[in-house]
Short mmCIF file of C-alpha atoms in Angstrom, two decimals:
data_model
loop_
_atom_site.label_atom_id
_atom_site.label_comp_id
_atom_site.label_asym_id
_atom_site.label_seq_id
_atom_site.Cartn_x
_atom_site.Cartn_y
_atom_site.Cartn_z
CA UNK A 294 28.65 -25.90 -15.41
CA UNK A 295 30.41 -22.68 -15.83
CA UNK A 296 28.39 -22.13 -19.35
CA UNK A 297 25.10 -22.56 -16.84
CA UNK A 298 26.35 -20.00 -14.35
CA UNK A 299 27.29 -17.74 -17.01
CA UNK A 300 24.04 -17.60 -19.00
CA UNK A 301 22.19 -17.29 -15.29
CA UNK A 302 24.29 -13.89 -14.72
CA UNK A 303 23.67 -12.84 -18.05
CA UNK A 304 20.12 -13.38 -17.47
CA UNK A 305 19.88 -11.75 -14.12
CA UNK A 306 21.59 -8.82 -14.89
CA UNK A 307 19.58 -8.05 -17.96
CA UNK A 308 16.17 -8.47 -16.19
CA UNK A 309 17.95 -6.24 -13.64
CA UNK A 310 18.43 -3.89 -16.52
CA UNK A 311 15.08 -4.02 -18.22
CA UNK A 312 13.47 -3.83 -14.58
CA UNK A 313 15.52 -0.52 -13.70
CA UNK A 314 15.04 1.27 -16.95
CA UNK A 315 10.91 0.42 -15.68
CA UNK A 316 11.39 1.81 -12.44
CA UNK A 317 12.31 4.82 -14.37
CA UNK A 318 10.12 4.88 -16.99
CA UNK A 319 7.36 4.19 -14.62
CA UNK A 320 8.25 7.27 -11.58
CA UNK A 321 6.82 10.34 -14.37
CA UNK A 322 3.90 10.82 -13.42
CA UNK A 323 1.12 9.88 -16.18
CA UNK A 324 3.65 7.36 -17.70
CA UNK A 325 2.18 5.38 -20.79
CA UNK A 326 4.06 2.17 -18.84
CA UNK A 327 0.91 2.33 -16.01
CA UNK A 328 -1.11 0.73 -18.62
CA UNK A 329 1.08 -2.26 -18.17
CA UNK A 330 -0.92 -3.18 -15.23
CA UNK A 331 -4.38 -3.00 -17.09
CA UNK A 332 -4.34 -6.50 -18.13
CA UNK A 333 -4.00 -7.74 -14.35
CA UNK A 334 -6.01 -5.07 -12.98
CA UNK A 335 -8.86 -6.31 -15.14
CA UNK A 336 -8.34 -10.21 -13.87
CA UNK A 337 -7.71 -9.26 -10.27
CA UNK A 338 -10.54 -6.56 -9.63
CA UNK A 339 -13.77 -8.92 -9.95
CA UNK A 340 -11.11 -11.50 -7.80
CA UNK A 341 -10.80 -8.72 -4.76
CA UNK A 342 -14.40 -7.24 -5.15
CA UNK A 343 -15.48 -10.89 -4.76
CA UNK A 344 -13.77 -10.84 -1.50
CA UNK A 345 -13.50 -7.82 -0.29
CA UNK A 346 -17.51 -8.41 -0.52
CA UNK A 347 -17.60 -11.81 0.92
CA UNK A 348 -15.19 -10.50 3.67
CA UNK A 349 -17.86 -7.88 4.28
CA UNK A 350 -20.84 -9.80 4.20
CA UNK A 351 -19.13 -12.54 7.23
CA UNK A 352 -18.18 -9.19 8.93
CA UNK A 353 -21.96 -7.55 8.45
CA UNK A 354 -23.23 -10.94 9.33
CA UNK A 355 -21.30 -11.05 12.84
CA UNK A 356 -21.74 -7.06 13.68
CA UNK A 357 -25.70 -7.50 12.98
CA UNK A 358 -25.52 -10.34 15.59
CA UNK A 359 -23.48 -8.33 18.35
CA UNK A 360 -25.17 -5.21 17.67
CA UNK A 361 -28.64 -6.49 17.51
CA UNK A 362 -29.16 -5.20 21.54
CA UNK A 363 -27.42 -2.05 21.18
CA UNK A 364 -29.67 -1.40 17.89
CA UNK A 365 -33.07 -2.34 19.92
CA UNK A 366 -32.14 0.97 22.42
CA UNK A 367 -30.82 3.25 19.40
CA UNK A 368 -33.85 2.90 17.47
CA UNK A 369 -36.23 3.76 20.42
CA UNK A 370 -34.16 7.51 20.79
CA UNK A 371 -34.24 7.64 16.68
CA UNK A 372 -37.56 7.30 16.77
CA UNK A 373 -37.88 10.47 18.96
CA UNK A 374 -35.08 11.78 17.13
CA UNK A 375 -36.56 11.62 13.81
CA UNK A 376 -39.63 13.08 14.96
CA UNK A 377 -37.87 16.50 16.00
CA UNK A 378 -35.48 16.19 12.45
CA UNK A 379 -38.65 16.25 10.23
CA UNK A 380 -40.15 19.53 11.69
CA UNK A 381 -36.44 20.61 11.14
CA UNK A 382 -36.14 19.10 7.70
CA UNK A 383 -39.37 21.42 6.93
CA UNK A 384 -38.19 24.45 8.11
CA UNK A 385 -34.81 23.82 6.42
CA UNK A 386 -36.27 22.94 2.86
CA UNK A 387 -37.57 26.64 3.00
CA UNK A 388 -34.52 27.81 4.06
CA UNK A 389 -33.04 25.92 0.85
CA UNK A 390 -35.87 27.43 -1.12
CA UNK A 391 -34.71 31.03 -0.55
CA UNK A 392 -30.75 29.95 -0.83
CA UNK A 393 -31.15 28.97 -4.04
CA UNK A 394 -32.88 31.49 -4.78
CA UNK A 395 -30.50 34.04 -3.53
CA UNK A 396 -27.70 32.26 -4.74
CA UNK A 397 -28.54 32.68 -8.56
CA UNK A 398 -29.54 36.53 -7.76
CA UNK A 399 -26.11 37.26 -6.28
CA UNK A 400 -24.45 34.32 -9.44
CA UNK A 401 -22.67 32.43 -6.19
CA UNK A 402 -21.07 29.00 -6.79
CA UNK A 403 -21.18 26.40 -4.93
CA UNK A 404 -17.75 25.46 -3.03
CA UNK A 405 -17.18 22.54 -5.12
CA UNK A 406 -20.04 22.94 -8.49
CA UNK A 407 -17.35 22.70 -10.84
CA UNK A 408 -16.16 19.39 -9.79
CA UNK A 409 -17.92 15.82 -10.58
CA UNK A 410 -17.91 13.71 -7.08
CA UNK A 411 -17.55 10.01 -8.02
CA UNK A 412 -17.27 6.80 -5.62
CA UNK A 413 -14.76 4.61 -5.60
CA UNK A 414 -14.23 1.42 -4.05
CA UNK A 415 -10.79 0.74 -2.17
CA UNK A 416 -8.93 -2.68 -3.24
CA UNK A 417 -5.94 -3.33 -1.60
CA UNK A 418 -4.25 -1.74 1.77
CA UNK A 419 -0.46 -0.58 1.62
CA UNK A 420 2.48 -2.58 2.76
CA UNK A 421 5.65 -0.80 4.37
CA UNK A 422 7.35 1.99 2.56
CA UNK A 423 7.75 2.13 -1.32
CA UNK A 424 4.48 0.07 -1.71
CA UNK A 425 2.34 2.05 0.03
CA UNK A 426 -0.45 3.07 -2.21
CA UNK A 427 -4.08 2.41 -2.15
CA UNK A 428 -5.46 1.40 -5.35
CA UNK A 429 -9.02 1.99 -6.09
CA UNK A 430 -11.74 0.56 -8.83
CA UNK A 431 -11.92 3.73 -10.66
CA UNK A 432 -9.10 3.84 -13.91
CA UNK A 433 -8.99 5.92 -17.00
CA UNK A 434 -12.31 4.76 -18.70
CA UNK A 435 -14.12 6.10 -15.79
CA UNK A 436 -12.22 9.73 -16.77
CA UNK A 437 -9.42 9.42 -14.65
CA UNK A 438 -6.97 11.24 -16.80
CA UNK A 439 -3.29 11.51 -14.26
CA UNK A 440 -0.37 13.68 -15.52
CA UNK A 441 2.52 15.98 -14.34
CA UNK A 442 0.32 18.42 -14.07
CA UNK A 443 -3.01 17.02 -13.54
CA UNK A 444 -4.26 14.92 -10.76
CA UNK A 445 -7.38 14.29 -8.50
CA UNK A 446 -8.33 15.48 -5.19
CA UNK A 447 -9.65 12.19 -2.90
CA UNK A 448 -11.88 12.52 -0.19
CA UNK A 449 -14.74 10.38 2.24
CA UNK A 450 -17.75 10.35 2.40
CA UNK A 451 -17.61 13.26 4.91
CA UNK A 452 -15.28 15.51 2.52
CA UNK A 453 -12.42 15.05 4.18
CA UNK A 454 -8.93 14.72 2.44
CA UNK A 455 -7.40 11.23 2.29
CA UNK A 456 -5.32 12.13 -0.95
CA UNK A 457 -4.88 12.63 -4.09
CA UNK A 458 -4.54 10.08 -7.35
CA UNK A 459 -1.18 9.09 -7.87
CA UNK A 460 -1.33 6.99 -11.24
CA UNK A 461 -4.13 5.36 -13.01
CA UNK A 462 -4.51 2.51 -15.74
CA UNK A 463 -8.39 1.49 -17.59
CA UNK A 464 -9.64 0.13 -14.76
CA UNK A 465 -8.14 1.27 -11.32
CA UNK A 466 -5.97 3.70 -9.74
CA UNK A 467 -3.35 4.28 -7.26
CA UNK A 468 -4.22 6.82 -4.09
CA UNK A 469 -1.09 8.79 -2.55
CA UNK A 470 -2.21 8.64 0.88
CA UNK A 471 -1.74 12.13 2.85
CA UNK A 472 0.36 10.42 5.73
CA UNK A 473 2.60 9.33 2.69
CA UNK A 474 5.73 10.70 3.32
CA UNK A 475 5.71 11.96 -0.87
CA UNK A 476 2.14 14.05 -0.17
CA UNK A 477 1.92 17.80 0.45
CA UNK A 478 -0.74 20.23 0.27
CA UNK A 479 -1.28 24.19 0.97
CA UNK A 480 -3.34 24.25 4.34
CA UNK A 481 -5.01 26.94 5.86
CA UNK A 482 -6.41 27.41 9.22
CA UNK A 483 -10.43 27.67 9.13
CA UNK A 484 -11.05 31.07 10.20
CA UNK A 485 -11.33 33.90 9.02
CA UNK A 486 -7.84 35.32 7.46
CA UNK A 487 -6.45 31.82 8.36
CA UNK A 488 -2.70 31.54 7.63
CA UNK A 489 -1.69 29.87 5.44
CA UNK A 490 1.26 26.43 5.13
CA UNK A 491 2.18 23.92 3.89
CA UNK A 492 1.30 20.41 5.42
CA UNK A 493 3.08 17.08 4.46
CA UNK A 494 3.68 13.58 5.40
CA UNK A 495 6.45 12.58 7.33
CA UNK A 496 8.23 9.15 7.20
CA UNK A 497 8.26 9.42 11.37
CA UNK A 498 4.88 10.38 11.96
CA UNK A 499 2.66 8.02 9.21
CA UNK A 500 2.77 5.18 11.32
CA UNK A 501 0.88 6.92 14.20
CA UNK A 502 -1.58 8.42 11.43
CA UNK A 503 -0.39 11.64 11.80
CA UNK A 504 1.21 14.52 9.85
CA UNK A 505 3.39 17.32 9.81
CA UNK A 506 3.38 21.15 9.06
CA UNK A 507 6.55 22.45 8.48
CA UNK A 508 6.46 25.88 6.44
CA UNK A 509 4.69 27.80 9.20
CA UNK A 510 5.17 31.93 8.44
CA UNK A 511 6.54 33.57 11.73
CA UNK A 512 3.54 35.71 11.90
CA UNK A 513 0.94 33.04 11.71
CA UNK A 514 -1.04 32.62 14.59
CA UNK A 515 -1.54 29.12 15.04
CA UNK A 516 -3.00 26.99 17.67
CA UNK A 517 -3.62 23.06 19.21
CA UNK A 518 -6.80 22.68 18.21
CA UNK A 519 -6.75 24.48 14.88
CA UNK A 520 -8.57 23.06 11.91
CA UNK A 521 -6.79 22.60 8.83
CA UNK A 522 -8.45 22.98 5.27
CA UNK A 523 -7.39 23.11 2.19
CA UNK A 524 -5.71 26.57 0.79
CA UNK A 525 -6.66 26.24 -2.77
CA UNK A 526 -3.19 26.83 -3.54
CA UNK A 527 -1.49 25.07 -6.56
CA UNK A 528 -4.54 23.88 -8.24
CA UNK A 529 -5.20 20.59 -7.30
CA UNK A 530 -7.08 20.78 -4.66
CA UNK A 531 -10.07 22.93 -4.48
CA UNK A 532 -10.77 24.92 -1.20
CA UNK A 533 -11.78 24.16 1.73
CA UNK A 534 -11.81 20.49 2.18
CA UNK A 535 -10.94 19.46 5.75
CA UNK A 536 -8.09 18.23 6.10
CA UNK A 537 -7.41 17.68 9.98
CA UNK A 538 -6.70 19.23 13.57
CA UNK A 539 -3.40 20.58 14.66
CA UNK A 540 -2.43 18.24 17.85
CA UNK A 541 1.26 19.14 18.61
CA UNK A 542 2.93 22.89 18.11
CA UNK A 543 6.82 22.46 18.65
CA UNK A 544 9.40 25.12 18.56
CA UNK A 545 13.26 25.16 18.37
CA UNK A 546 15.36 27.36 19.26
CA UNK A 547 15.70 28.92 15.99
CA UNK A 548 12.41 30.48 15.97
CA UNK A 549 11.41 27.67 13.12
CA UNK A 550 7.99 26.18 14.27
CA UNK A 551 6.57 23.02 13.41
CA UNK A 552 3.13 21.60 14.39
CA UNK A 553 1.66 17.92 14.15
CA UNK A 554 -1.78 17.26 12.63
CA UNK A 555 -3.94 14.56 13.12
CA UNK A 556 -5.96 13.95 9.64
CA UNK A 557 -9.68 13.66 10.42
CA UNK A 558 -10.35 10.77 8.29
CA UNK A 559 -9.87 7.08 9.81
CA UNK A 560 -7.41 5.49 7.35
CA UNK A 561 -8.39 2.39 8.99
CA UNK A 562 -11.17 1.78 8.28
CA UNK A 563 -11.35 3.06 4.42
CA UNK A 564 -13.76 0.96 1.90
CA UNK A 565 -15.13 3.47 -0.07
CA UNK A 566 -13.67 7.05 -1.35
CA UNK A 567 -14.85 9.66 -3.71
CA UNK A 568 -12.62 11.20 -6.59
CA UNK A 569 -13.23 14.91 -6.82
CA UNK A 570 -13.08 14.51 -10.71
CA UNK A 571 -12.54 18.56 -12.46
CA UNK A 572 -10.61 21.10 -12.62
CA UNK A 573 -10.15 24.53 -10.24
CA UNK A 574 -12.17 27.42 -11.27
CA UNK B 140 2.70 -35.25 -22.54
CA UNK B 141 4.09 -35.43 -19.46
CA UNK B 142 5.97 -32.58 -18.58
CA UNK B 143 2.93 -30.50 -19.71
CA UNK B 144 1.29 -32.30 -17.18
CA UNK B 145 4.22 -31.55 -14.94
CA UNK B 146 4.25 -27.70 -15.50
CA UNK B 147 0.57 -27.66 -15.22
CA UNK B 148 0.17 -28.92 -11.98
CA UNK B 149 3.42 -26.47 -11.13
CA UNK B 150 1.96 -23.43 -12.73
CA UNK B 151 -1.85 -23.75 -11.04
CA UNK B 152 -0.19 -24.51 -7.40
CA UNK B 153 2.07 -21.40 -7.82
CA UNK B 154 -1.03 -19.49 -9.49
CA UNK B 155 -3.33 -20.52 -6.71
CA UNK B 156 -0.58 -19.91 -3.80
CA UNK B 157 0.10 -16.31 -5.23
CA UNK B 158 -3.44 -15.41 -5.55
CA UNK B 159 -4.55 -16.00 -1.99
CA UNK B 160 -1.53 -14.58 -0.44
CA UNK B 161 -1.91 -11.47 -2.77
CA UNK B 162 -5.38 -11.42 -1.57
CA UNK B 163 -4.60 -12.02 2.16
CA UNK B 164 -2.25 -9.41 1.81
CA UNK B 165 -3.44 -6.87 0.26
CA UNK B 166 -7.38 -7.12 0.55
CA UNK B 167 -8.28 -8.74 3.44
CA UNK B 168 -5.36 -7.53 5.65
CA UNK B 169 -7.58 -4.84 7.56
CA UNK B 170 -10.47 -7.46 7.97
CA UNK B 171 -8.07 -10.54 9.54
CA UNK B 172 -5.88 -8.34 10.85
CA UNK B 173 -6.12 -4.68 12.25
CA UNK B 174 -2.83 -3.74 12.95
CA UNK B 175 -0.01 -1.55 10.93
CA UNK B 176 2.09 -4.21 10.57
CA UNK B 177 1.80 -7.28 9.11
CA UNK B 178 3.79 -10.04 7.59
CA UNK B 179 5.44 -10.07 4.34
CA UNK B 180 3.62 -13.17 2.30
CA UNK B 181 5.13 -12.63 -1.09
CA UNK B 182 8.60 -12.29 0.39
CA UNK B 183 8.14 -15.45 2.39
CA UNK B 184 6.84 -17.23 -0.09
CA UNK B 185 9.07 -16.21 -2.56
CA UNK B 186 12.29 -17.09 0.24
CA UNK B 187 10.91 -20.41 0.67
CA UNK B 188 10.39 -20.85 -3.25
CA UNK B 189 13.84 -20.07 -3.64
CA UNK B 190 15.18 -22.46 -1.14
CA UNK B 191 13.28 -25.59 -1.72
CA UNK B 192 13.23 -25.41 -5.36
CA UNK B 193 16.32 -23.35 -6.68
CA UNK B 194 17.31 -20.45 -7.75
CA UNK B 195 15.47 -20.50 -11.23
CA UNK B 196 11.71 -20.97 -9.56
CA UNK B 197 12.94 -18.33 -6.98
CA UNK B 198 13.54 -15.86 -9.70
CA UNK B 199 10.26 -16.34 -11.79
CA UNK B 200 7.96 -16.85 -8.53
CA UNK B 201 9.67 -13.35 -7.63
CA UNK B 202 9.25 -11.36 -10.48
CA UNK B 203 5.79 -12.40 -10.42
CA UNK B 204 5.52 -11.98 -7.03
CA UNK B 205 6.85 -8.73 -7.54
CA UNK B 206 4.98 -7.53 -10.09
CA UNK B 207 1.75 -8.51 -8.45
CA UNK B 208 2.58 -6.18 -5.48
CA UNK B 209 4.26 -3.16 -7.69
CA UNK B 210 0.40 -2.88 -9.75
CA UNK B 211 -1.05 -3.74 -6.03
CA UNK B 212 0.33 -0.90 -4.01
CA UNK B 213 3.75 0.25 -5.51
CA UNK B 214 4.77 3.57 -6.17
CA UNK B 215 6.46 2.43 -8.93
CA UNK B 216 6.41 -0.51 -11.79
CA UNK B 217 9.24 -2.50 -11.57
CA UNK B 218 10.87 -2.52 -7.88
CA UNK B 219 8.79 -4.70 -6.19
CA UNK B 220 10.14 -7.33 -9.31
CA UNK B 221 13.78 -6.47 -8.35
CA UNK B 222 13.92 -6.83 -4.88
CA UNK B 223 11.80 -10.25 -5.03
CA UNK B 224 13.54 -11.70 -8.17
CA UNK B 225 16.81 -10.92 -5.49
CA UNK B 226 15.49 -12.39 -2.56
CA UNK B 227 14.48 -15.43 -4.68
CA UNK B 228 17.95 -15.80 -6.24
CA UNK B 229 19.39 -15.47 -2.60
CA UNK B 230 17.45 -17.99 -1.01
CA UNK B 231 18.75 -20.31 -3.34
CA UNK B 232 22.08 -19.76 -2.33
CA UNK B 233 22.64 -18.09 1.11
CA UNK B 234 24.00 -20.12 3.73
CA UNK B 235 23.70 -23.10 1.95
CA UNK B 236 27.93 -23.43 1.75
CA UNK B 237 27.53 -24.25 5.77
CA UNK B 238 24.56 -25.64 6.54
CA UNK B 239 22.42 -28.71 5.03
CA UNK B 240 19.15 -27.60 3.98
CA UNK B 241 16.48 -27.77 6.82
CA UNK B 242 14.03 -25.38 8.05
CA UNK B 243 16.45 -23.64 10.18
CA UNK B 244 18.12 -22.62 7.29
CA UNK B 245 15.07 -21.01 5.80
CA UNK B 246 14.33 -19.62 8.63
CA UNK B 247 17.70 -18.03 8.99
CA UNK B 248 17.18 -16.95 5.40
CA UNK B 249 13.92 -15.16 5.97
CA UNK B 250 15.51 -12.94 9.06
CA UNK B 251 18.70 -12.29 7.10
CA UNK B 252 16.71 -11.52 3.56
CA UNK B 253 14.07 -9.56 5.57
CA UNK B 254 16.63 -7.93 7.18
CA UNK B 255 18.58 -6.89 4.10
CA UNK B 256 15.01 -5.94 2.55
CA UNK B 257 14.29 -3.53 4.67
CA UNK B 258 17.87 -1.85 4.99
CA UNK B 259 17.38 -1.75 1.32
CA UNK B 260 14.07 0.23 1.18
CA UNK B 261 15.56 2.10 3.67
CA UNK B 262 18.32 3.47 1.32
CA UNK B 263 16.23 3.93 -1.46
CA UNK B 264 14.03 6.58 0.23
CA UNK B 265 17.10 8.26 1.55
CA UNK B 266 18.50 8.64 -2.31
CA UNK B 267 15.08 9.10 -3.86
CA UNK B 268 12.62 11.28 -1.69
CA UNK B 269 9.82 11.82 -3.32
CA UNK B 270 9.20 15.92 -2.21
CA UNK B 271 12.46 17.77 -3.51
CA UNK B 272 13.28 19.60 -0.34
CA UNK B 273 12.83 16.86 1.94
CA UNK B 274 16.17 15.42 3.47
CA UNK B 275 16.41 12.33 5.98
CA UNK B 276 19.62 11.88 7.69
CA UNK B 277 20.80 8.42 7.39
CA UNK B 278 20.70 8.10 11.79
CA UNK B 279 16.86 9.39 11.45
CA UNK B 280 15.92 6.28 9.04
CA UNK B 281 18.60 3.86 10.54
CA UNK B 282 16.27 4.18 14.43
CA UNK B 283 13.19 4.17 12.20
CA UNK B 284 14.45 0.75 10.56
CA UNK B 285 15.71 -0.70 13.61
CA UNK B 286 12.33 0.29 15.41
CA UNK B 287 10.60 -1.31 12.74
CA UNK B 288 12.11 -4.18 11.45
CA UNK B 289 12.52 -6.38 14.22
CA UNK B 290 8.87 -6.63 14.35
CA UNK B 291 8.35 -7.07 11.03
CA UNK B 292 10.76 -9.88 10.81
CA UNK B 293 9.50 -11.42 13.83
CA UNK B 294 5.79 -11.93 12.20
CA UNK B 295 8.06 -12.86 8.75
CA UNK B 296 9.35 -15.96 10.87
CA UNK B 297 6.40 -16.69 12.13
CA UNK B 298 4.75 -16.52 8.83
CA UNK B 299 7.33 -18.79 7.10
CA UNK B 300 6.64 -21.67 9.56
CA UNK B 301 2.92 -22.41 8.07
CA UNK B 302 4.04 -21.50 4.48
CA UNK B 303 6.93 -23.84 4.92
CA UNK B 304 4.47 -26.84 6.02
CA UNK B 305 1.83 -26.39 3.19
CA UNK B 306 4.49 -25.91 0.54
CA UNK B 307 6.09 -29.33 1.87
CA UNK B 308 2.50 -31.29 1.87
CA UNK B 309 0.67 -28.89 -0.91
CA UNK B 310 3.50 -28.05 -2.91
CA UNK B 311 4.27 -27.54 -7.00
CA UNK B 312 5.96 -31.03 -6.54
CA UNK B 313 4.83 -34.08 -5.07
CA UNK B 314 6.57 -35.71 -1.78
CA UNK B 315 9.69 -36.98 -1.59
CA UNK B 316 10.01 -37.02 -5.43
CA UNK B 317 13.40 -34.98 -6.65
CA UNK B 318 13.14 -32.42 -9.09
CA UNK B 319 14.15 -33.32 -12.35
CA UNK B 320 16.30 -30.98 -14.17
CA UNK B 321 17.18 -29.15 -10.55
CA UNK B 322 20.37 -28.07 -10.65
CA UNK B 323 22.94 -28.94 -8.40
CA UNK B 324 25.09 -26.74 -6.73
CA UNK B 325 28.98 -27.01 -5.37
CA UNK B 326 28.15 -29.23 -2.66
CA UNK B 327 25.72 -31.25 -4.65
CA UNK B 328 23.13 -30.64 -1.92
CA UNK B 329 20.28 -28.21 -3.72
CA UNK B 330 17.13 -30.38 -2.90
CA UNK B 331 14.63 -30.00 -0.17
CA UNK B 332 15.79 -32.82 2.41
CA UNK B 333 14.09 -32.62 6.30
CA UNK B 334 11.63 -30.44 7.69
#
């Protein structure tokens, strides 16, 4: 009996031992011991797709039934709608025409030409703090290549920040949300001469979907309202992606001020996400 | 012949049982349901594991358990394994010196292992932040836990009671019929009696 007991501690505390020395191992950031996962990753991502879609398709199926009315009334003011966007679209494609045109006279860039935009389907939700990472269907042999000093900017479909890739094996990757409590970014107001801070999450505020700025220069002029982009500071993320709207402006006695932001993108309801894949001119 | 016929029908009940709740949990949370919080599966299921079967199945359901939810959504590789191989080896054993096991045991289990859980987690991110210059105080993340966690082992409960009922009538062991090789413990007592 005691022999039993024995080999049961020595057992424990030597998985406890491998497991910590993993934990380790594992928190540098483009760690070889990511790939562990791969294996899994590659059994459990046609497993989830197949649900995630079938999940889908019973919530399409039930939306397309409730919606079917409020559809019938939308599609009689497209109709109009569309009428007045094609004369639009016309006039805009010449507009385009001389753009591009004056764009390679004057040699200017797009804001984001020298990155590749890829999709990305999301796979799992988080779950309370520590494991609180979205992973998505896009890994290493889609180019996802995550150091210490290299990682990728995440956005919607609307190019607004969600994150930024955290870790990635062959076949998925894990997204550091921006509410994460771990995420920060150089933020700018969008105006002209914005000033510039730093924006983070904050263990507090992530459950309410909101953020918090807390490097705000005494001289910046900052107000509710303000839109948030991207500096372009640091190098990971390029310029100018929106990142939210300034909600809350607090200050203490000290003269420090800190603001809460409320990120523009719905974490809620988050399927599909785009990897701004490159690196900053 | 027969005990790989044994640990078959073990090993695809626990296979199927982890891959739903994995899935449930981490997939198809937003679409059933669409709130923040939601209940723990894989440490319910692993609590249960370890109290109905013993601390050995608690352990190995947990590290798998674990593992699953560290490639899932952990930050890291390896914690998720810890904490679940721990909550497994502590079902097996926690309050089982003064009570007979029942459900209200597990049940007591689950608040008390949830409990601990969290307070855990809690700890960690006050020794590890993950920005540099960020400092909690311990009072700051003690409100946040206590705001928190009573919820979240509220829907663990109420998790635990279905769980509890298809691991009784679906389980890796048929009904009624004793382990075989189960250990006992110091009161002789480590099988799944009453529900």
């Amino acid at each position: 009996m005691r022999k039993v007991v024995r080999t049961r501690i020595f057992t424990v505390v030597l998985i406890s031992l491998i497991l910590l020395a993993l934990i380790l191992l594992s928190s540098f950031p483009g760690s070889p011991l990511n790939h562990l996962t791969t294996p899994v990753s590659a059994v459990f991502k046609p497993v989830q797709s197949a649900f995630r879609t079938a999940a889908d398709n019973v919530t399409g199926f039930w939306q397309s039934l409730t919606d079917g009315i409020k559809i019938r009334d939308e599609n009689k003011s497209l109709l109009q709608e569309n009428a007045q966007l094609r004369n639009q679209v016309a006039q805009l494609e010449a507009a385009g025409r001389n753009y591009e045109e004056l764009k390679d006279a004057l040699a200017l860039k797009d804001q984001f030409d020298r990155y590749e935009i890829a999709g990305a389907r999301v796979m799992t939700r988080e779950l309370g703090t520590w494991f609180d990472v979205y992973k998505i269907d896009m890994g290493t042999a889609d180019g996802l290549d995550v150091s210490d000093t290299l990682s990728y900017a995440v956005v919607d479909s609307q190019s607004r920040l969600i994150g930024r890739v955290l870790s990635a094996d062959l076949t998925t990757a894990k997204i550091l949300p921006m509410l994460h409590e771990g995420f920060s970014v150089s933020a700018r107001v969008n105006e002209v001469n914005g000033a510039i801070m730093r924006m983070r999450g904050d263990i507090e505020l992530k459950n309410s979907g909101l953020c918090m700025i807390d490097q705000i220069p005494a001289s910046a002029d900052i107000r509710i309202g303000d839109q948030l982009v991207t500096s372009g500071l640091g190098g990971l993320f390029p310029e100018g992606i929106v990142i939210g709207e300034i909600i809350e402006i607090t200050d203490d006695n000290s003269g420090r001020r800190t603001a809460v932001v409320k990120p523009q993108t719905d974490y809620d309801n988050l399927s599909v996400v785009f990897v701004m894949k490159g690196r900053q001119p | 012949m027969r005990s790989i016929k044994k640990y078959g029908r073990q090993t695809i009940i626990y296979a199927i049982y982890l891959l739903l709740l994995t899935i449930v949990q981490f997939t198809l949370s937003g679409w059933l349901i669409p709130v923040a919080l939601m209940p723990d599966l894989a440490l319910v299921f692993v609590i249960i594991c370890g109290s109905f079967y013993g601390g050995d199945e608690g352990m190995i359901i947990g590290l798998i358990a674990g593992f699953l939810r560290d490639m899932l959504s952990g930050r890291v590789l390896g914690l998720g394994m810890l904490l679940l191989m721990f909550a497994g080896l502590a079902a097996s054993g926690l309050f089982i010196k003064w009570f007979r096991r029942n459900s209200f045991v597990v049940i007591l289990q689950i608040i008390t292992i949830s409990f601990f859980y969290e307070l855990f987690i809690i700890g960690l991110t006050y020794l590890f932040p993950m920005l540099p210059d960020q400092i909690y105080s311990l009072k700051q993340l003690f409100d946040l836990h206590l705001r928190d966690s009573a919820l979240q082992i509220g829907l663990n409960t109420a998790a635990a009671i279905p769980l509890m009922f298809l691991l009784h009538y679906l389980g890796p062991y048929p009904r009624g019929q004793k382990r075989t090789g189960m250990e006992e413990d110091d009161n002789g007592d480590n099988v799944w009696r009453t529900i």
